[in-house]
Short mmCIF file of C-alpha atoms and ligand atoms in Angstrom, two decimals:
data_model
loop_
_atom_site.label_atom_id
_atom_site.label_comp_id
_atom_site.label_asym_id
_atom_site.label_seq_id
_atom_site.Cartn_x
_atom_site.Cartn_y
_atom_site.Cartn_z
CA UNK S 16 10.55 9.33 20.24
CA UNK S 17 13.81 7.69 19.17
CA UNK S 18 14.67 6.85 15.53
CA UNK S 19 13.38 3.26 15.67
CA UNK S 20 10.07 4.38 17.20
CA UNK S 21 9.76 7.10 14.57
CA UNK S 22 10.37 4.55 11.80
CA UNK S 23 7.66 2.33 13.28
CA UNK S 24 5.35 5.32 13.37
CA UNK S 25 6.27 6.04 9.74
CA UNK S 26 5.06 2.54 8.83
CA UNK S 27 1.78 3.15 10.67
CA UNK S 28 1.27 6.52 8.99
CA UNK S 29 1.97 4.85 5.66
CA UNK S 30 -0.57 2.07 6.09
CA UNK S 31 -3.14 4.68 7.08
CA UNK S 32 -2.67 7.17 4.25
CA UNK S 33 -1.69 4.97 1.31
CA UNK S 34 -5.09 3.33 0.96
CA UNK S 35 -6.55 6.72 0.06
CA UNK S 36 -4.37 8.20 -2.62
CA UNK S 37 -4.73 11.95 -3.10
CA UNK S 38 -6.87 12.39 0.04
CA UNK S 39 -5.64 15.19 2.29
CA UNK S 40 -5.05 14.08 5.88
CA UNK S 41 -4.80 16.58 8.73
CA UNK S 42 -1.71 15.79 10.79
CA UNK S 43 -3.68 16.49 13.98
CA UNK S 44 -6.26 13.83 13.00
CA UNK S 45 -3.51 11.28 12.25
CA UNK S 46 -1.90 12.10 15.61
CA UNK S 47 -5.18 11.30 17.40
CA UNK S 48 -5.75 8.08 15.40
CA UNK S 49 -2.21 6.84 15.99
CA UNK S 50 -2.08 8.08 19.60
CA UNK S 51 0.96 10.29 19.10
CA UNK S 52 1.97 13.93 18.86
CA UNK S 53 1.57 16.02 15.70
CA UNK S 54 5.28 16.86 15.54
CA UNK S 55 6.13 13.10 15.60
CA UNK S 56 3.70 12.49 12.74
CA UNK S 57 5.43 15.26 10.82
CA UNK S 58 8.85 13.68 11.50
CA UNK S 59 7.50 10.25 10.48
CA UNK S 60 6.27 11.74 7.21
CA UNK S 61 9.75 13.17 6.60
CA UNK S 62 11.14 9.66 7.09
CA UNK S 63 8.68 8.30 4.52
CA UNK S 64 9.88 10.93 2.06
CA UNK S 65 13.48 9.92 2.71
CA UNK S 66 12.49 6.33 1.87
CA UNK S 67 11.28 7.55 -1.52
CA UNK S 68 7.52 7.86 -0.93
CA UNK S 69 5.85 10.65 -2.82
CA UNK S 70 4.03 12.78 -0.23
CA UNK S 71 2.78 16.33 -0.28
CA UNK S 72 3.68 17.55 3.16
CA UNK S 73 3.02 20.75 5.06
CA UNK S 74 3.14 21.45 8.80
CA UNK S 75 -0.56 20.60 9.04
CA UNK S 76 -1.39 18.17 6.19
CA UNK S 77 -0.16 15.06 4.37
CA UNK S 78 -1.27 13.71 1.00
CA UNK S 79 -0.08 10.35 -0.35
CA UNK S 80 0.96 10.58 -4.00
CA UNK S 81 2.97 7.51 -4.90
CA UNK S 82 4.74 4.55 -3.31
CA UNK S 83 8.50 4.24 -3.09
CA UNK S 84 10.34 1.94 -5.48
CA UNK S 85 11.43 -0.43 -2.76
CA UNK S 86 11.34 -4.12 -1.84
CA UNK S 87 10.66 -3.33 1.82
CA UNK S 88 8.55 -5.75 3.83
CA UNK S 89 5.91 -3.02 4.23
CA UNK S 90 5.55 -2.60 0.46
CA UNK S 91 5.49 -6.32 -0.31
CA UNK S 92 3.00 -6.92 2.51
CA UNK S 93 0.71 -4.30 1.05
CA UNK S 94 0.13 -6.57 -1.97
CA UNK S 95 0.58 -9.97 -0.34
CA UNK S 96 -2.42 -12.29 -0.19
CA UNK S 97 -0.80 -15.54 0.92
CA UNK S 98 -1.62 -17.60 4.01
CA UNK S 99 1.83 -18.97 4.87
CA UNK S 100 4.52 -18.08 2.33
CA UNK S 101 5.88 -14.63 3.19
CA UNK S 102 3.62 -14.04 6.17
CA UNK S 103 6.91 -13.67 7.96
CA UNK S 104 8.93 -11.52 5.57
CA UNK S 105 12.32 -9.99 6.28
CA UNK S 106 13.77 -7.41 3.91
CA UNK S 107 17.30 -6.09 3.75
CA UNK S 108 19.02 -3.25 1.93
CA UNK S 109 22.04 -5.42 1.21
CA UNK S 110 23.04 -9.03 1.87
CA UNK S 111 25.76 -11.30 0.60
CA UNK S 112 23.14 -13.83 -0.45
CA UNK S 113 19.48 -14.15 0.57
CA UNK S 114 19.84 -17.96 0.26
CA UNK S 115 22.71 -18.00 2.76
CA UNK S 116 20.87 -15.87 5.30
CA UNK S 117 17.67 -17.93 4.92
CA UNK S 118 19.72 -21.09 5.41
CA UNK S 119 21.31 -19.76 8.61
CA UNK S 120 17.84 -18.92 9.88
CA UNK S 121 16.43 -22.32 8.95
CA UNK S 122 19.35 -24.11 10.62
CA UNK S 123 18.33 -22.30 13.80
CA UNK S 124 14.83 -23.79 13.47
CA UNK S 125 13.00 -21.07 11.56
CA UNK S 126 9.44 -21.73 10.45
CA UNK S 127 8.25 -22.80 7.03
CA UNK S 128 7.25 -19.93 4.79
CA UNK S 129 9.73 -17.32 6.01
CA UNK S 130 10.85 -15.14 3.12
CA UNK S 131 14.07 -13.15 2.92
CA UNK S 132 14.47 -10.41 0.30
CA UNK S 133 17.22 -7.93 -0.43
CA UNK S 134 17.56 -4.78 -2.53
CA UNK S 135 20.96 -6.03 -3.65
CA UNK S 136 23.33 -8.95 -3.09
CA UNK S 137 27.08 -8.64 -2.87
CA UNK S 138 27.73 -12.39 -3.35
CA UNK S 139 24.56 -13.59 -5.11
CA UNK S 140 24.90 -17.29 -5.95
CA UNK S 141 23.88 -19.03 -9.14
CA UNK S 142 23.89 -22.74 -9.95
CA UNK S 143 27.11 -24.69 -10.41
CA UNK S 144 29.08 -22.26 -8.23
CA UNK S 145 28.42 -19.33 -10.55
CA UNK S 146 27.55 -15.86 -9.32
CA UNK S 147 24.21 -14.08 -9.80
CA UNK S 148 24.46 -10.45 -10.84
CA UNK S 149 22.37 -8.65 -8.20
CA UNK S 150 22.36 -4.86 -8.62
CA UNK S 151 20.37 -2.51 -6.44
CA UNK S 152 16.86 -1.18 -7.14
CA UNK S 153 16.19 -3.03 -10.39
CA UNK S 154 15.78 -6.68 -9.48
CA UNK S 155 14.31 -8.92 -6.82
CA UNK S 156 16.38 -11.40 -4.82
CA UNK S 157 14.12 -13.68 -2.86
CA UNK S 158 14.64 -16.79 -0.72
CA UNK S 159 11.89 -18.93 0.76
CA UNK S 160 12.35 -21.40 3.62
CA UNK S 161 10.28 -24.55 3.22
CA UNK S 162 10.20 -27.80 5.18
CA UNK S 163 8.27 -30.13 2.86
CA UNK S 164 7.15 -33.43 4.33
CA UNK S 165 8.29 -35.46 1.35
CA UNK S 166 10.93 -38.13 0.81
CA UNK S 167 14.28 -36.92 -0.50
CA UNK S 168 13.74 -38.34 -3.98
CA UNK S 169 10.72 -36.07 -4.48
CA UNK S 170 12.72 -32.89 -3.91
CA UNK S 171 14.19 -32.25 -7.40
CA UNK S 172 10.80 -31.22 -8.82
CA UNK S 173 10.69 -28.21 -6.48
CA UNK S 174 12.94 -26.27 -8.88
CA UNK S 175 10.69 -26.54 -11.89
CA UNK S 176 7.67 -25.99 -9.62
CA UNK S 177 9.25 -22.65 -8.64
CA UNK S 178 10.09 -21.88 -12.26
CA UNK S 179 6.41 -22.49 -13.09
CA UNK S 180 5.28 -20.10 -10.33
CA UNK S 181 7.65 -17.47 -11.77
CA UNK S 182 6.53 -18.07 -15.36
CA UNK S 183 2.87 -17.68 -14.35
CA UNK S 184 3.75 -14.44 -12.56
CA UNK S 185 5.62 -13.02 -15.56
CA UNK S 186 2.91 -14.08 -18.02
CA UNK S 187 0.72 -11.18 -16.86
CA UNK S 188 3.45 -8.69 -17.83
CA UNK S 189 4.73 -10.35 -21.00
CA UNK S 190 1.84 -12.50 -22.30
CA UNK S 191 2.69 -15.40 -24.60
CA UNK S 192 6.47 -14.85 -24.39
CA UNK S 193 7.60 -16.63 -21.24
CA UNK S 194 9.42 -19.98 -21.41
CA UNK S 195 10.86 -22.35 -18.83
CA UNK S 196 14.19 -23.89 -19.68
CA UNK S 197 14.24 -27.08 -17.64
CA UNK S 198 14.90 -27.29 -14.80
CA UNK S 199 15.27 -23.80 -13.41
CA UNK S 200 15.65 -20.96 -15.90
CA UNK S 201 12.94 -18.60 -17.01
CA UNK S 202 13.53 -17.16 -20.45
CA UNK S 203 11.95 -14.56 -22.66
CA UNK S 204 13.03 -14.43 -26.29
CA UNK S 205 15.75 -16.96 -25.49
CA UNK S 206 17.30 -14.64 -22.88
CA UNK S 207 17.30 -15.28 -19.17
CA UNK S 208 14.91 -13.19 -17.10
CA UNK S 209 15.11 -15.20 -13.86
CA UNK S 210 16.95 -18.15 -12.33
CA UNK S 211 16.08 -20.50 -9.50
CA UNK S 212 18.56 -21.94 -7.03
CA UNK S 213 17.11 -24.65 -4.80
CA UNK S 214 19.32 -25.79 -1.94
CA UNK S 215 18.46 -28.92 -0.03
CA UNK S 216 19.63 -29.56 3.52
CA UNK S 217 19.27 -33.04 4.99
CA UNK S 218 19.45 -34.68 8.41
CA UNK S 219 19.62 -38.48 8.81
CA UNK S 220 18.95 -38.88 5.10
CA UNK S 221 15.69 -36.92 5.36
CA UNK S 222 14.87 -33.37 4.23
CA UNK S 223 15.62 -30.97 7.06
CA UNK S 224 14.75 -27.84 5.08
CA UNK S 225 14.92 -26.44 1.59
CA UNK S 226 15.89 -22.92 0.56
CA UNK S 227 14.26 -21.87 -2.67
CA UNK S 228 16.01 -18.82 -4.11
CA UNK S 229 15.05 -16.82 -7.14
CA UNK S 230 16.69 -13.85 -8.80
CA UNK S 231 14.48 -11.82 -11.15
CA UNK S 232 15.63 -9.20 -13.66
CA UNK S 233 12.81 -6.67 -13.44
CA UNK S 234 13.65 -3.10 -14.35
CA UNK S 235 17.11 -3.32 -15.94
CA UNK S 236 17.75 -1.65 -19.25
CA UNK S 237 19.98 -3.64 -21.64
CA UNK S 238 22.97 -1.39 -20.94
CA UNK S 239 22.62 -2.05 -17.20
CA UNK S 240 23.80 -5.65 -17.65
CA UNK S 241 27.56 -6.21 -17.65
CA UNK S 242 29.09 -7.03 -21.06
CA UNK S 243 29.58 -10.67 -20.10
CA UNK S 244 25.83 -11.34 -19.85
CA UNK S 245 24.37 -8.53 -21.97
CA UNK S 246 23.48 -10.83 -24.84
CA UNK S 247 22.16 -13.57 -22.57
CA UNK S 248 19.98 -11.60 -20.16
CA UNK S 249 16.80 -9.59 -20.37
CA UNK S 250 14.38 -7.93 -17.96
CA UNK S 251 10.61 -7.80 -17.67
CA UNK S 252 10.78 -4.06 -18.30
CA UNK S 253 12.64 -4.48 -21.57
CA UNK S 254 10.10 -6.96 -22.87
CA UNK S 255 6.94 -5.28 -21.59
CA UNK S 256 8.13 -1.73 -22.23
CA UNK S 257 6.90 -0.71 -18.78
CA UNK S 258 8.61 -0.05 -15.46
CA UNK S 259 7.33 -2.69 -13.06
CA UNK S 260 6.43 -2.40 -9.39
CA UNK S 261 8.95 -4.80 -7.83
CA UNK S 262 7.14 -5.21 -4.51
CA UNK S 263 3.88 -6.08 -6.26
CA UNK S 264 5.61 -8.55 -8.57
CA UNK S 265 7.31 -10.18 -5.57
CA UNK S 266 3.97 -10.56 -3.78
CA UNK S 267 2.42 -12.04 -6.92
CA UNK S 268 5.26 -14.52 -7.27
CA UNK S 269 4.90 -15.61 -3.61
CA UNK S 270 1.21 -16.16 -4.22
CA UNK S 271 1.82 -18.35 -7.27
CA UNK S 272 4.50 -20.21 -5.33
CA UNK S 273 2.13 -20.89 -2.44
CA UNK S 274 -0.53 -22.20 -4.81
CA UNK S 275 1.87 -24.63 -6.52
CA UNK S 276 3.55 -25.70 -3.28
CA UNK S 277 0.25 -26.51 -1.55
CA UNK S 278 -0.44 -29.50 -3.78
CA UNK S 279 3.20 -30.59 -4.21
CA UNK S 280 3.61 -32.98 -1.24
CA UNK S 281 0.53 -34.96 -2.31
CA UNK S 282 0.60 -34.93 -6.09
CA UNK S 283 4.06 -33.55 -6.92
CA UNK S 284 3.73 -31.83 -10.29
CA UNK S 285 0.64 -33.85 -11.25
CA UNK S 286 -1.68 -30.86 -11.47
CA UNK S 287 0.86 -28.57 -13.12
CA UNK S 288 2.38 -30.75 -15.84
CA UNK S 289 0.19 -29.46 -18.62
CA UNK S 290 1.28 -25.89 -17.88
CA UNK S 291 4.93 -26.87 -17.42
CA UNK S 292 4.92 -28.62 -20.80
CA UNK S 293 3.28 -25.62 -22.44
CA UNK S 294 5.95 -23.26 -21.06
CA UNK S 295 8.86 -25.60 -21.82
CA UNK S 296 11.49 -24.33 -24.24
CA UNK S 297 13.10 -27.76 -24.61
CA UNK S 298 10.42 -30.23 -25.59
CA UNK S 299 10.92 -31.41 -29.17
CA UNK S 300 14.45 -29.99 -29.30
CA UNK S 301 17.73 -31.81 -29.73
CA UNK S 302 19.76 -31.15 -26.62
CA UNK S 303 23.07 -31.84 -24.94
CA UNK S 304 22.59 -32.53 -21.26
CA UNK S 305 25.44 -32.44 -18.80
CA UNK S 306 25.11 -34.05 -15.36
CA UNK S 307 28.29 -34.19 -13.31
CA UNK S 308 30.99 -35.29 -15.73
CA UNK S 309 28.53 -37.20 -17.95
CA UNK S 310 27.02 -35.80 -21.10
CA UNK S 311 24.28 -37.12 -23.36
CA UNK S 312 22.76 -35.94 -26.63
CA UNK S 313 19.18 -36.68 -27.63
CA UNK S 314 15.72 -35.29 -28.09
CA UNK S 315 13.87 -33.82 -25.10
CA UNK S 316 10.45 -35.47 -25.29
CA UNK S 317 8.70 -34.94 -21.96
CA UNK S 318 8.79 -33.81 -18.34
CA UNK S 319 7.22 -36.16 -15.79
CA UNK S 320 5.45 -35.49 -12.53
CA UNK S 321 8.66 -35.74 -10.51
CA UNK S 322 10.05 -32.90 -12.62
CA UNK S 323 12.48 -35.18 -14.48
CA UNK S 324 13.28 -34.63 -18.14
CA UNK S 325 12.75 -37.56 -20.50
CA UNK S 326 15.29 -37.62 -23.28
CA UNK S 327 15.25 -40.00 -26.22
CA UNK S 328 18.77 -41.18 -26.90
CA UNK S 329 19.22 -43.66 -29.77
CA UNK S 330 15.54 -44.74 -29.53
CA UNK S 331 15.85 -45.29 -25.79
CA UNK S 332 14.15 -43.17 -23.18
CA UNK S 333 16.43 -41.80 -20.48
CA UNK S 334 15.01 -40.05 -17.39
CA UNK S 335 17.18 -37.31 -15.88
CA UNK S 336 16.39 -35.40 -12.69
CA UNK S 337 18.88 -32.53 -13.01
CA UNK S 338 21.66 -31.05 -15.09
CA UNK S 339 22.51 -28.33 -17.52
CA UNK S 340 21.09 -28.24 -21.00
CA UNK S 341 22.32 -26.73 -24.25
CA UNK S 342 19.99 -26.74 -27.23
CA UNK S 343 21.59 -27.98 -30.44
CA UNK S 344 20.69 -25.45 -33.11
CA UNK S 345 19.29 -26.87 -36.32
CA UNK S 346 21.47 -26.04 -39.33
C1 LIG T 404 20.84 -19.58 -11.61
O1 LIG T 404 20.21 -19.28 -12.61
O2 LIG T 404 22.01 -20.01 -11.68
C2 LIG T 404 20.18 -19.41 -10.27
C3 LIG T 404 20.24 -18.00 -9.78
C4 LIG T 404 19.60 -17.83 -8.42
C5 LIG T 404 19.78 -16.43 -7.86
C6 LIG T 404 19.01 -16.21 -6.59
S1 LIG T 404 18.95 -14.51 -6.14
C7 LIG T 404 18.24 -14.93 -4.61
C8 LIG T 404 18.93 -16.17 -4.13
N1 LIG T 404 20.12 -15.85 -3.40
C9 LIG T 404 21.23 -16.24 -4.02
O3 LIG T 404 22.39 -16.07 -3.62
N2 LIG T 404 20.90 -16.87 -5.16
C10 LIG T 404 19.48 -16.93 -5.34
#
């Protein structure tokens, strides 16, 4: 068997043995089940160990002990319960940007629901041309290709819809602490734990495809963040006090995303507004909102079903669909 075949066999061995933790499997039995030779099963098990899986391995037996800390497609798939989103999942060790690769794929006519993940990004992109710090092994960098059948003007709400899916995912790990800062930041204790970058591509003034990207700080310790963002960023691990299984969290996020996205074309954020409002960090606050080169100051009073923020400025209600917000601190 060549290396690629052995790696495929390693995946098969894994799906067989991981369901029964601590059970001892005879290599000869696995060889029969997987229609291969015992020495190839042994080599495949060695490959699994090199990927970080905890196995007890002898010449004749294998026991599964623990999964590897990896964002591989195999690991994410193990937890994934979606119908469309992520059913085609492509994982990389390193990419410049998962959004860029997903966009190249979508431009070549890729299907809705394809998900691209990477262990690290070398040119991770944030909003407004900023970069997204994307170190290896501690975060998740995920991009989803969608082709929503909606008019262009309904697209802006997809960002806060994604932020809601993320907030609902994180809630399980950090109950009662997660906030959404309209339109696309997820905060815990006023620090950023995840950011969403939605990129819209059009053809003849219609949506061609949308790339929804999210970067999640999962297992970083405070000192792992560079000085420039150390006071602004946090991770789920820091808040929950527990190391988190990144593949499982990614699968859970994709599931929440699928649930929210299913109803979006028909009712936009109609069914989710109550939850979005409850998570919002801005409602009731005095804010400065910058859109392009314009800036306005007022009170954030609501979010509507298109995902727009309603701001009261000098007793007038202004509806804004995107921008960057700073909260004015009360003296
Ligand atoms: C922001 O808060 O400014 C948005 C950050 C978005 C980062 C994610 S990581 C996965 C995807 N690929 C990128 O290059 N960016 C997004």
